[in-house]
C-alpha cells in the first residue's frame, strides 16, 4: 500500500462573505484532482464581522473530498498573528502572500 502524504492548506479570512463560497468551489475543484494526497483545509476566521463564519459552518458538510476545519478568533488579530498560529500548528509554513 502506498502511503499518502498529507497536504494542509491554511486560509485566513476576514470579512470574505462575498467571495468565500466561490473560493470554496474553486479550491474543491483543485483538491479533487489531488487523489494521491490526503488533504485538509483549515480556515482561520480572523474575527470577521460579516457572515464569513456562518457561511463556512454551513459549507462544512458539503465538501467530502477533504477534511475541512474552521478556527474562529473572537476579534481581528491581523494576518501576522494568523500566520503565527499556522506556524505553531503545523511546524512548517508555505506562505502564498
mmCIF file of C-alpha atoms in Angstrom, residues 12-79:
data_model
loop_
_atom_site.group_PDB
_atom_site.id
_atom_site.type_symbol
_atom_site.label_atom_id
_atom_site.label_comp_id
_atom_site.label_asym_id
_atom_site.label_seq_id
_atom_site.Cartn_x
_atom_site.Cartn_y
_atom_site.Cartn_z
ATOM 1 C CA UNK A 12 -7.034 33.200 6.689
ATOM 2 C CA UNK A 13 -10.322 35.013 6.154
ATOM 3 C CA UNK A 14 -11.582 38.390 7.308
ATOM 4 C CA UNK A 15 -14.951 39.655 6.060
ATOM 5 C CA UNK A 16 -14.921 37.479 2.933
ATOM 6 C CA UNK A 17 -18.654 36.671 2.720
ATOM 7 C CA UNK A 18 -18.931 37.979 -0.838
ATOM 8 C CA UNK A 19 -16.343 35.555 -2.228
ATOM 9 C CA UNK A 20 -15.927 32.689 0.252
ATOM 10 C CA UNK A 21 -18.402 30.320 -1.458
ATOM 11 C CA UNK A 22 -16.809 30.873 -4.855
ATOM 12 C CA UNK A 23 -13.373 30.333 -3.315
ATOM 13 C CA UNK A 24 -14.513 27.067 -1.685
ATOM 14 C CA UNK A 25 -15.841 25.771 -5.005
ATOM 15 C CA UNK A 26 -12.595 26.638 -6.798
ATOM 16 C CA UNK A 27 -10.491 25.114 -4.031
ATOM 17 C CA UNK A 28 -12.578 21.957 -4.032
ATOM 18 C CA UNK A 29 -12.133 21.582 -7.804
ATOM 19 C CA UNK A 30 -8.366 21.645 -7.343
ATOM 20 C CA UNK A 31 -8.331 19.311 -4.332
ATOM 21 C CA UNK A 32 -10.371 16.616 -6.089
ATOM 22 C CA UNK A 33 -7.502 16.304 -8.570
ATOM 23 C CA UNK A 34 -5.018 15.550 -5.769
ATOM 24 C CA UNK A 35 -6.096 11.950 -5.284
ATOM 25 C CA UNK A 36 -2.565 10.853 -4.391
ATOM 26 C CA UNK A 37 -2.669 13.030 -1.225
ATOM 27 C CA UNK A 38 -4.744 13.373 1.905
ATOM 28 C CA UNK A 39 -5.813 16.997 2.066
ATOM 29 C CA UNK A 40 -7.049 19.076 4.971
ATOM 30 C CA UNK A 41 -8.138 22.700 4.858
ATOM 31 C CA UNK A 42 -8.015 24.878 7.940
ATOM 32 C CA UNK A 43 -9.824 28.191 7.714
ATOM 33 C CA UNK A 44 -8.865 30.818 10.257
ATOM 34 C CA UNK A 45 -11.735 33.255 10.587
ATOM 35 C CA UNK A 46 -9.881 36.305 11.861
ATOM 36 C CA UNK A 47 -12.739 37.998 13.722
ATOM 37 C CA UNK A 48 -14.963 38.667 10.712
ATOM 38 C CA UNK A 49 -17.915 40.944 11.420
ATOM 39 C CA UNK A 50 -19.894 39.796 8.380
ATOM 40 C CA UNK A 51 -21.312 36.319 7.607
ATOM 41 C CA UNK A 52 -17.995 34.659 6.739
ATOM 42 C CA UNK A 53 -18.093 32.320 9.748
ATOM 43 C CA UNK A 54 -21.704 31.222 9.254
ATOM 44 C CA UNK A 55 -21.078 30.545 5.548
ATOM 45 C CA UNK A 56 -18.040 28.416 6.405
ATOM 46 C CA UNK A 57 -20.008 26.460 9.016
ATOM 47 C CA UNK A 58 -22.891 25.891 6.554
ATOM 48 C CA UNK A 59 -20.485 24.565 3.936
ATOM 49 C CA UNK A 60 -18.612 22.146 6.235
ATOM 50 C CA UNK A 61 -20.688 19.121 5.240
ATOM 51 C CA UNK A 62 -20.687 19.940 1.523
ATOM 52 C CA UNK A 63 -17.073 19.013 0.939
ATOM 53 C CA UNK A 64 -16.386 15.320 1.408
ATOM 54 C CA UNK A 65 -13.195 15.122 -0.662
ATOM 55 C CA UNK A 66 -11.090 16.699 2.065
ATOM 56 C CA UNK A 67 -11.009 17.429 5.771
ATOM 57 C CA UNK A 68 -12.367 20.878 6.477
ATOM 58 C CA UNK A 69 -11.979 22.729 9.783
ATOM 59 C CA UNK A 70 -12.664 26.255 10.963
ATOM 60 C CA UNK A 71 -10.927 28.133 13.748
ATOM 61 C CA UNK A 72 -12.609 31.391 14.685
ATOM 62 C CA UNK A 73 -10.927 34.232 16.532
ATOM 63 C CA UNK A 74 -13.164 36.457 18.661
ATOM 64 C CA UNK A 75 -11.668 39.590 17.120
ATOM 65 C CA UNK A 76 -9.366 40.559 14.292
ATOM 66 C CA UNK A 77 -5.790 39.819 15.301
ATOM 67 C CA UNK A 78 -4.312 40.579 11.895
ATOM 68 C CA UNK A 79 -2.750 38.412 9.243
#
